[in-house]
Amino acid sequence: MTISPESEHPIKAYGYAARDSSGSLSPLTFSRRATGEKDVRFKVLYCGICHSDLHFVKNEWGITKYPVTPGHEIVGVVTEVGSKVEKFKVGDKVGVGCLVGSCRSCQSCATDYEQYCPKPVGTYGAPNLDGTQTYGGYSDHMVSDEHFVLRWPENLPLDSGAPLLCAGITTYSPLRYFGLDKPGTKVGVVGLGGLGHVAVKMAKAFGAEVTVFSTTPVKEQEAIEGLKADHFINSKDEHQMQAARGTLDGIIDTVSANHPIAPLLNTLTPHGKLVLVGLPQKPFEIAAFSLIMGRKTVAGSSIGGIKETQEMLDFAAEHGITADIEVIPIDYVNTAMERLLKSDVKYRFVIDVANSLKHNMFSLNV
């Protein structure tokens, strides 16, 4: 017999969920587990909208199980802690990003790379350790093992800081891992959207000389004046691309639309690295010579482990890094998704959950 989301666990919860591949979100009453001895329960204050939320609610990756409540850029305030919780107390500001669980015993987990665990538990739409489905931050509260809960820095804004739990760590981690975090390093950022604008801020904070690549020439002013990038290249302009040959130590490619990467490889110095963090649907075509002649590397990177995500939040607080956001009420979420599909946002939507999710929305819940 199928158990309804509302009766799986003892604690009633309220959120917005998609029920089919139309991706339309509407109020859902579901449930969360009781607070375990190592659990932290918190009231959700803000939750960012990530582009992967849009893919997921529409089942574009073919793995969605409905109903699904998205959201993995979650900031809130602790309301209850388990008896063995050591790092948090009631009243603390906290965050939860893309993970709420992992096996905790594999080599990746042992070395603080939980995101590469073979048994990760995603914050929403994933099988939890007890076999039930996880529900994300488009909801009134969350509960998570304290290992996957992040301490929120005192001087980091809650609303504009929320997207850092995905966009921030997704760009910070490859900059660090691939050695692109040294002052004077010449770093390219491909795409100037939700990920790209944070990548520029992170790279600049590390002291890099930053070049933005975009197919949209009107974004040059945003890149140079708004985000303080050092250079802007229209990647459709062959002359500009030719002038950039052999100039960059590394590139963070944030674009999820299909695009050629051979021209980007040409802009790398010998030993340069092109790191993919976007998710284009079609495979890339790469000529072997473009890698061999210069010992160049094409790599990928996915979010970051919990230790590194905390490090990123502290770094962002120290350097005043936040996302550029538009705050919305939760009943605007479907319009926001439509606008996100058109790239009609600079650069991230953040839901003001605490002030807009009201329990009287759920009288018509089906």
mmCIF file with all atom_site columns, C-alpha atoms in Angstrom, residues 185-296:
data_model
loop_
_atom_site.group_PDB
_atom_site.id
_atom_site.type_symbol
_atom_site.label_atom_id
_atom_site.label_alt_id
_atom_site.label_comp_id
_atom_site.label_asym_id
_atom_site.label_entity_id
_atom_site.label_seq_id
_atom_site.pdbx_PDB_ins_code
_atom_site.Cartn_x
_atom_site.Cartn_y
_atom_site.Cartn_z
_atom_site.occupancy
_atom_site.B_iso_or_equiv
_atom_site.pdbx_formal_charge
_atom_site.auth_seq_id
_atom_site.auth_comp_id
_atom_site.auth_asym_id
_atom_site.auth_atom_id
_atom_site.pdbx_PDB_model_num
ATOM 1   C CA . THR A 1 185 ? 46.079 34.030 -11.834 1.00 0.00 ? 185 THR A CA 1
ATOM 2   C CA . LYS A 1 186 ? 44.307 34.700 -15.125 1.00 0.00 ? 186 LYS A CA 1
ATOM 3   C CA . VAL A 1 187 ? 40.863 33.126 -14.931 1.00 0.00 ? 187 VAL A CA 1
ATOM 4   C CA . GLY A 1 188 ? 38.097 33.012 -17.514 1.00 0.00 ? 188 GLY A CA 1
ATOM 5   C CA . VAL A 1 189 ? 34.414 32.670 -16.632 1.00 0.00 ? 189 VAL A CA 1
ATOM 6   C CA . VAL A 1 190 ? 32.075 31.450 -19.362 1.00 0.00 ? 190 VAL A CA 1
ATOM 7   C CA . GLY A 1 191 ? 28.509 32.665 -18.964 1.00 0.00 ? 191 GLY A CA 1
ATOM 8   C CA . LEU A 1 192 ? 27.173 35.505 -16.839 1.00 0.00 ? 192 LEU A CA 1
ATOM 9   C CA . GLY A 1 193 ? 24.145 34.072 -15.091 1.00 0.00 ? 193 GLY A CA 1
ATOM 10  C CA . GLY A 1 194 ? 23.370 32.615 -11.679 1.00 0.00 ? 194 GLY A CA 1
ATOM 11  C CA . LEU A 1 195 ? 26.625 30.647 -11.518 1.00 0.00 ? 195 LEU A CA 1
ATOM 12  C CA . GLY A 1 196 ? 28.769 32.937 -13.626 1.00 0.00 ? 196 GLY A CA 1
ATOM 13  C CA . HIS A 1 197 ? 28.239 36.149 -11.685 1.00 0.00 ? 197 HIS A CA 1
ATOM 14  C CA . VAL A 1 198 ? 29.200 34.389 -8.441  1.00 0.00 ? 198 VAL A CA 1
ATOM 15  C CA . ALA A 1 199 ? 32.242 32.824 -10.137 1.00 0.00 ? 199 ALA A CA 1
ATOM 16  C CA . VAL A 1 200 ? 33.444 36.307 -11.089 1.00 0.00 ? 200 VAL A CA 1
ATOM 17  C CA . LYS A 1 201 ? 33.046 37.531 -7.496  1.00 0.00 ? 201 LYS A CA 1
ATOM 18  C CA . MET A 1 202 ? 34.863 34.512 -6.069  1.00 0.00 ? 202 MET A CA 1
ATOM 19  C CA . ALA A 1 203 ? 37.752 34.738 -8.529  1.00 0.00 ? 203 ALA A CA 1
ATOM 20  C CA . LYS A 1 204 ? 38.160 38.479 -7.941  1.00 0.00 ? 204 LYS A CA 1
ATOM 21  C CA . ALA A 1 205 ? 38.208 37.899 -4.173  1.00 0.00 ? 205 ALA A CA 1
ATOM 22  C CA . PHE A 1 206 ? 41.079 35.445 -4.672  1.00 0.00 ? 206 PHE A CA 1
ATOM 23  C CA . GLY A 1 207 ? 42.971 38.180 -6.522  1.00 0.00 ? 207 GLY A CA 1
ATOM 24  C CA . ALA A 1 208 ? 42.587 36.755 -10.029 1.00 0.00 ? 208 ALA A CA 1
ATOM 25  C CA . GLU A 1 209 ? 42.549 38.730 -13.265 1.00 0.00 ? 209 GLU A CA 1
ATOM 26  C CA . VAL A 1 210 ? 39.128 37.793 -14.603 1.00 0.00 ? 210 VAL A CA 1
ATOM 27  C CA . THR A 1 211 ? 37.893 37.569 -18.187 1.00 0.00 ? 211 THR A CA 1
ATOM 28  C CA . VAL A 1 212 ? 34.189 37.037 -18.838 1.00 0.00 ? 212 VAL A CA 1
ATOM 29  C CA . PHE A 1 213 ? 33.084 35.177 -21.980 1.00 0.00 ? 213 PHE A CA 1
ATOM 30  C CA . SER A 1 214 ? 29.525 35.730 -23.146 1.00 0.00 ? 214 SER A CA 1
ATOM 31  C CA . THR A 1 215 ? 27.534 35.484 -26.364 1.00 0.00 ? 215 THR A CA 1
ATOM 32  C CA . THR A 1 216 ? 25.545 38.548 -25.234 1.00 0.00 ? 216 THR A CA 1
ATOM 33  C CA . PRO A 1 217 ? 27.519 41.744 -25.938 1.00 0.00 ? 217 PRO A CA 1
ATOM 34  C CA . VAL A 1 218 ? 25.197 43.920 -23.837 1.00 0.00 ? 218 VAL A CA 1
ATOM 35  C CA . LYS A 1 219 ? 26.466 42.104 -20.743 1.00 0.00 ? 219 LYS A CA 1
ATOM 36  C CA . GLU A 1 220 ? 29.856 43.786 -21.076 1.00 0.00 ? 220 GLU A CA 1
ATOM 37  C CA . GLN A 1 221 ? 28.812 46.728 -18.925 1.00 0.00 ? 221 GLN A CA 1
ATOM 38  C CA . GLU A 1 222 ? 27.417 44.404 -16.256 1.00 0.00 ? 222 GLU A CA 1
ATOM 39  C CA . ALA A 1 223 ? 30.629 42.388 -16.241 1.00 0.00 ? 223 ALA A CA 1
ATOM 40  C CA . ILE A 1 224 ? 33.105 45.263 -16.153 1.00 0.00 ? 224 ILE A CA 1
ATOM 41  C CA . GLU A 1 225 ? 31.279 47.948 -14.187 1.00 0.00 ? 225 GLU A CA 1
ATOM 42  C CA . GLY A 1 226 ? 28.921 45.875 -12.082 1.00 0.00 ? 226 GLY A CA 1
ATOM 43  C CA . LEU A 1 227 ? 31.022 42.814 -11.232 1.00 0.00 ? 227 LEU A CA 1
ATOM 44  C CA . LYS A 1 228 ? 34.466 44.414 -11.678 1.00 0.00 ? 228 LYS A CA 1
ATOM 45  C CA . ALA A 1 229 ? 35.714 41.826 -14.180 1.00 0.00 ? 229 ALA A CA 1
ATOM 46  C CA . ASP A 1 230 ? 38.922 42.901 -15.894 1.00 0.00 ? 230 ASP A CA 1
ATOM 47  C CA . HIS A 1 231 ? 38.045 41.891 -19.449 1.00 0.00 ? 231 HIS A CA 1
ATOM 48  C CA . PHE A 1 232 ? 35.010 40.940 -21.529 1.00 0.00 ? 232 PHE A CA 1
ATOM 49  C CA . ILE A 1 233 ? 35.016 38.808 -24.659 1.00 0.00 ? 233 ILE A CA 1
ATOM 50  C CA . ASN A 1 234 ? 32.115 38.284 -27.016 1.00 0.00 ? 234 ASN A CA 1
ATOM 51  C CA . SER A 1 235 ? 32.694 34.600 -27.693 1.00 0.00 ? 235 SER A CA 1
ATOM 52  C CA . LYS A 1 236 ? 30.968 34.891 -31.077 1.00 0.00 ? 236 LYS A CA 1
ATOM 53  C CA . ASP A 1 237 ? 33.569 37.433 -32.226 1.00 0.00 ? 237 ASP A CA 1
ATOM 54  C CA . GLU A 1 238 ? 36.402 35.531 -33.930 1.00 0.00 ? 238 GLU A CA 1
ATOM 55  C CA . HIS A 1 239 ? 38.794 38.476 -33.693 1.00 0.00 ? 239 HIS A CA 1
ATOM 56  C CA . GLN A 1 240 ? 38.304 38.827 -29.938 1.00 0.00 ? 240 GLN A CA 1
ATOM 57  C CA . MET A 1 241 ? 38.713 35.074 -29.450 1.00 0.00 ? 241 MET A CA 1
ATOM 58  C CA . GLN A 1 242 ? 41.850 35.052 -31.576 1.00 0.00 ? 242 GLN A CA 1
ATOM 59  C CA . ALA A 1 243 ? 43.330 37.913 -29.537 1.00 0.00 ? 243 ALA A CA 1
ATOM 60  C CA . ALA A 1 244 ? 42.775 35.892 -26.356 1.00 0.00 ? 244 ALA A CA 1
ATOM 61  C CA . ARG A 1 245 ? 44.659 32.792 -27.519 1.00 0.00 ? 245 ARG A CA 1
ATOM 62  C CA . GLY A 1 246 ? 47.068 31.433 -24.926 1.00 0.00 ? 246 GLY A CA 1
ATOM 63  C CA . THR A 1 247 ? 46.262 34.016 -22.254 1.00 0.00 ? 247 THR A CA 1
ATOM 64  C CA . LEU A 1 248 ? 44.358 32.191 -19.487 1.00 0.00 ? 248 LEU A CA 1
ATOM 65  C CA . ASP A 1 249 ? 45.550 29.837 -16.758 1.00 0.00 ? 249 ASP A CA 1
ATOM 66  C CA . GLY A 1 250 ? 42.101 28.381 -16.260 1.00 0.00 ? 250 GLY A CA 1
ATOM 67  C CA . ILE A 1 251 ? 38.444 28.712 -17.164 1.00 0.00 ? 251 ILE A CA 1
ATOM 68  C CA . ILE A 1 252 ? 35.282 28.002 -15.180 1.00 0.00 ? 252 ILE A CA 1
ATOM 69  C CA . ASP A 1 253 ? 32.571 27.154 -17.740 1.00 0.00 ? 253 ASP A CA 1
ATOM 70  C CA . THR A 1 254 ? 29.145 27.719 -16.154 1.00 0.00 ? 254 THR A CA 1
ATOM 71  C CA . VAL A 1 255 ? 26.995 27.389 -19.288 1.00 0.00 ? 255 VAL A CA 1
ATOM 72  C CA . SER A 1 256 ? 24.358 24.652 -19.487 1.00 0.00 ? 256 SER A CA 1
ATOM 73  C CA . ALA A 1 257 ? 23.290 25.433 -23.057 1.00 0.00 ? 257 ALA A CA 1
ATOM 74  C CA . ASN A 1 258 ? 25.012 23.463 -25.807 1.00 0.00 ? 258 ASN A CA 1
ATOM 75  C CA . HIS A 1 259 ? 28.142 25.296 -26.947 1.00 0.00 ? 259 HIS A CA 1
ATOM 76  C CA . PRO A 1 260 ? 31.558 24.520 -28.500 1.00 0.00 ? 260 PRO A CA 1
ATOM 77  C CA . ILE A 1 261 ? 34.535 24.324 -26.164 1.00 0.00 ? 261 ILE A CA 1
ATOM 78  C CA . ALA A 1 262 ? 37.341 24.054 -28.742 1.00 0.00 ? 262 ALA A CA 1
ATOM 79  C CA . PRO A 1 263 ? 37.590 27.873 -29.034 1.00 0.00 ? 263 PRO A CA 1
ATOM 80  C CA . LEU A 1 264 ? 37.818 28.100 -25.244 1.00 0.00 ? 264 LEU A CA 1
ATOM 81  C CA . LEU A 1 265 ? 40.657 25.578 -25.127 1.00 0.00 ? 265 LEU A CA 1
ATOM 82  C CA . ASN A 1 266 ? 42.590 27.811 -27.519 1.00 0.00 ? 266 ASN A CA 1
ATOM 83  C CA . THR A 1 267 ? 42.537 30.639 -24.975 1.00 0.00 ? 267 THR A CA 1
ATOM 84  C CA . LEU A 1 268 ? 44.371 28.542 -22.372 1.00 0.00 ? 268 LEU A CA 1
ATOM 85  C CA . THR A 1 269 ? 48.084 28.720 -21.678 1.00 0.00 ? 269 THR A CA 1
ATOM 86  C CA . PRO A 1 270 ? 50.084 25.469 -21.688 1.00 0.00 ? 270 PRO A CA 1
ATOM 87  C CA . HIS A 1 271 ? 48.978 23.362 -18.693 1.00 0.00 ? 271 HIS A CA 1
ATOM 88  C CA . GLY A 1 272 ? 45.743 25.356 -18.592 1.00 0.00 ? 272 GLY A CA 1
ATOM 89  C CA . LYS A 1 273 ? 42.506 23.892 -17.244 1.00 0.00 ? 273 LYS A CA 1
ATOM 90  C CA . LEU A 1 274 ? 38.951 24.149 -18.550 1.00 0.00 ? 274 LEU A CA 1
ATOM 91  C CA . VAL A 1 275 ? 36.561 23.165 -15.748 1.00 0.00 ? 275 VAL A CA 1
ATOM 92  C CA . LEU A 1 276 ? 32.925 22.410 -16.531 1.00 0.00 ? 276 LEU A CA 1
ATOM 93  C CA . VAL A 1 277 ? 30.274 23.144 -13.914 1.00 0.00 ? 277 VAL A CA 1
ATOM 94  C CA . GLY A 1 278 ? 27.306 23.590 -16.271 1.00 0.00 ? 278 GLY A CA 1
ATOM 95  C CA . LEU A 1 279 ? 25.325 20.664 -17.658 1.00 0.00 ? 279 LEU A CA 1
ATOM 96  C CA . PRO A 1 280 ? 24.786 20.879 -21.444 1.00 0.00 ? 280 PRO A CA 1
ATOM 97  C CA . GLN A 1 281 ? 22.615 18.085 -22.810 1.00 0.00 ? 281 GLN A CA 1
ATOM 98  C CA . LYS A 1 282 ? 24.779 17.198 -25.816 1.00 0.00 ? 282 LYS A CA 1
ATOM 99  C CA . PRO A 1 283 ? 28.288 15.679 -25.568 1.00 0.00 ? 283 PRO A CA 1
ATOM 100 C CA . PHE A 1 284 ? 31.252 17.899 -26.395 1.00 0.00 ? 284 PHE A CA 1
ATOM 101 C CA . GLU A 1 285 ? 33.532 17.336 -29.378 1.00 0.00 ? 285 GLU A CA 1
ATOM 102 C CA . ILE A 1 286 ? 37.214 17.748 -28.533 1.00 0.00 ? 286 ILE A CA 1
ATOM 103 C CA . ALA A 1 287 ? 40.134 17.343 -30.935 1.00 0.00 ? 287 ALA A CA 1
ATOM 104 C CA . ALA A 1 288 ? 43.001 15.435 -29.322 1.00 0.00 ? 288 ALA A CA 1
ATOM 105 C CA . PHE A 1 289 ? 45.540 17.933 -30.669 1.00 0.00 ? 289 PHE A CA 1
ATOM 106 C CA . SER A 1 290 ? 43.850 20.772 -28.763 1.00 0.00 ? 290 SER A CA 1
ATOM 107 C CA . LEU A 1 291 ? 44.669 18.962 -25.521 1.00 0.00 ? 291 LEU A CA 1
ATOM 108 C CA . ILE A 1 292 ? 47.995 17.376 -26.368 1.00 0.00 ? 292 ILE A CA 1
ATOM 109 C CA . MET A 1 293 ? 49.609 20.518 -27.748 1.00 0.00 ? 293 MET A CA 1
ATOM 110 C CA . GLY A 1 294 ? 49.926 22.341 -24.444 1.00 0.00 ? 294 GLY A CA 1
ATOM 111 C CA . ARG A 1 295 ? 49.054 19.543 -22.004 1.00 0.00 ? 295 ARG A CA 1
ATOM 112 C CA . LYS A 1 296 ? 45.662 21.103 -21.405 1.00 0.00 ? 296 LYS A CA 1
#
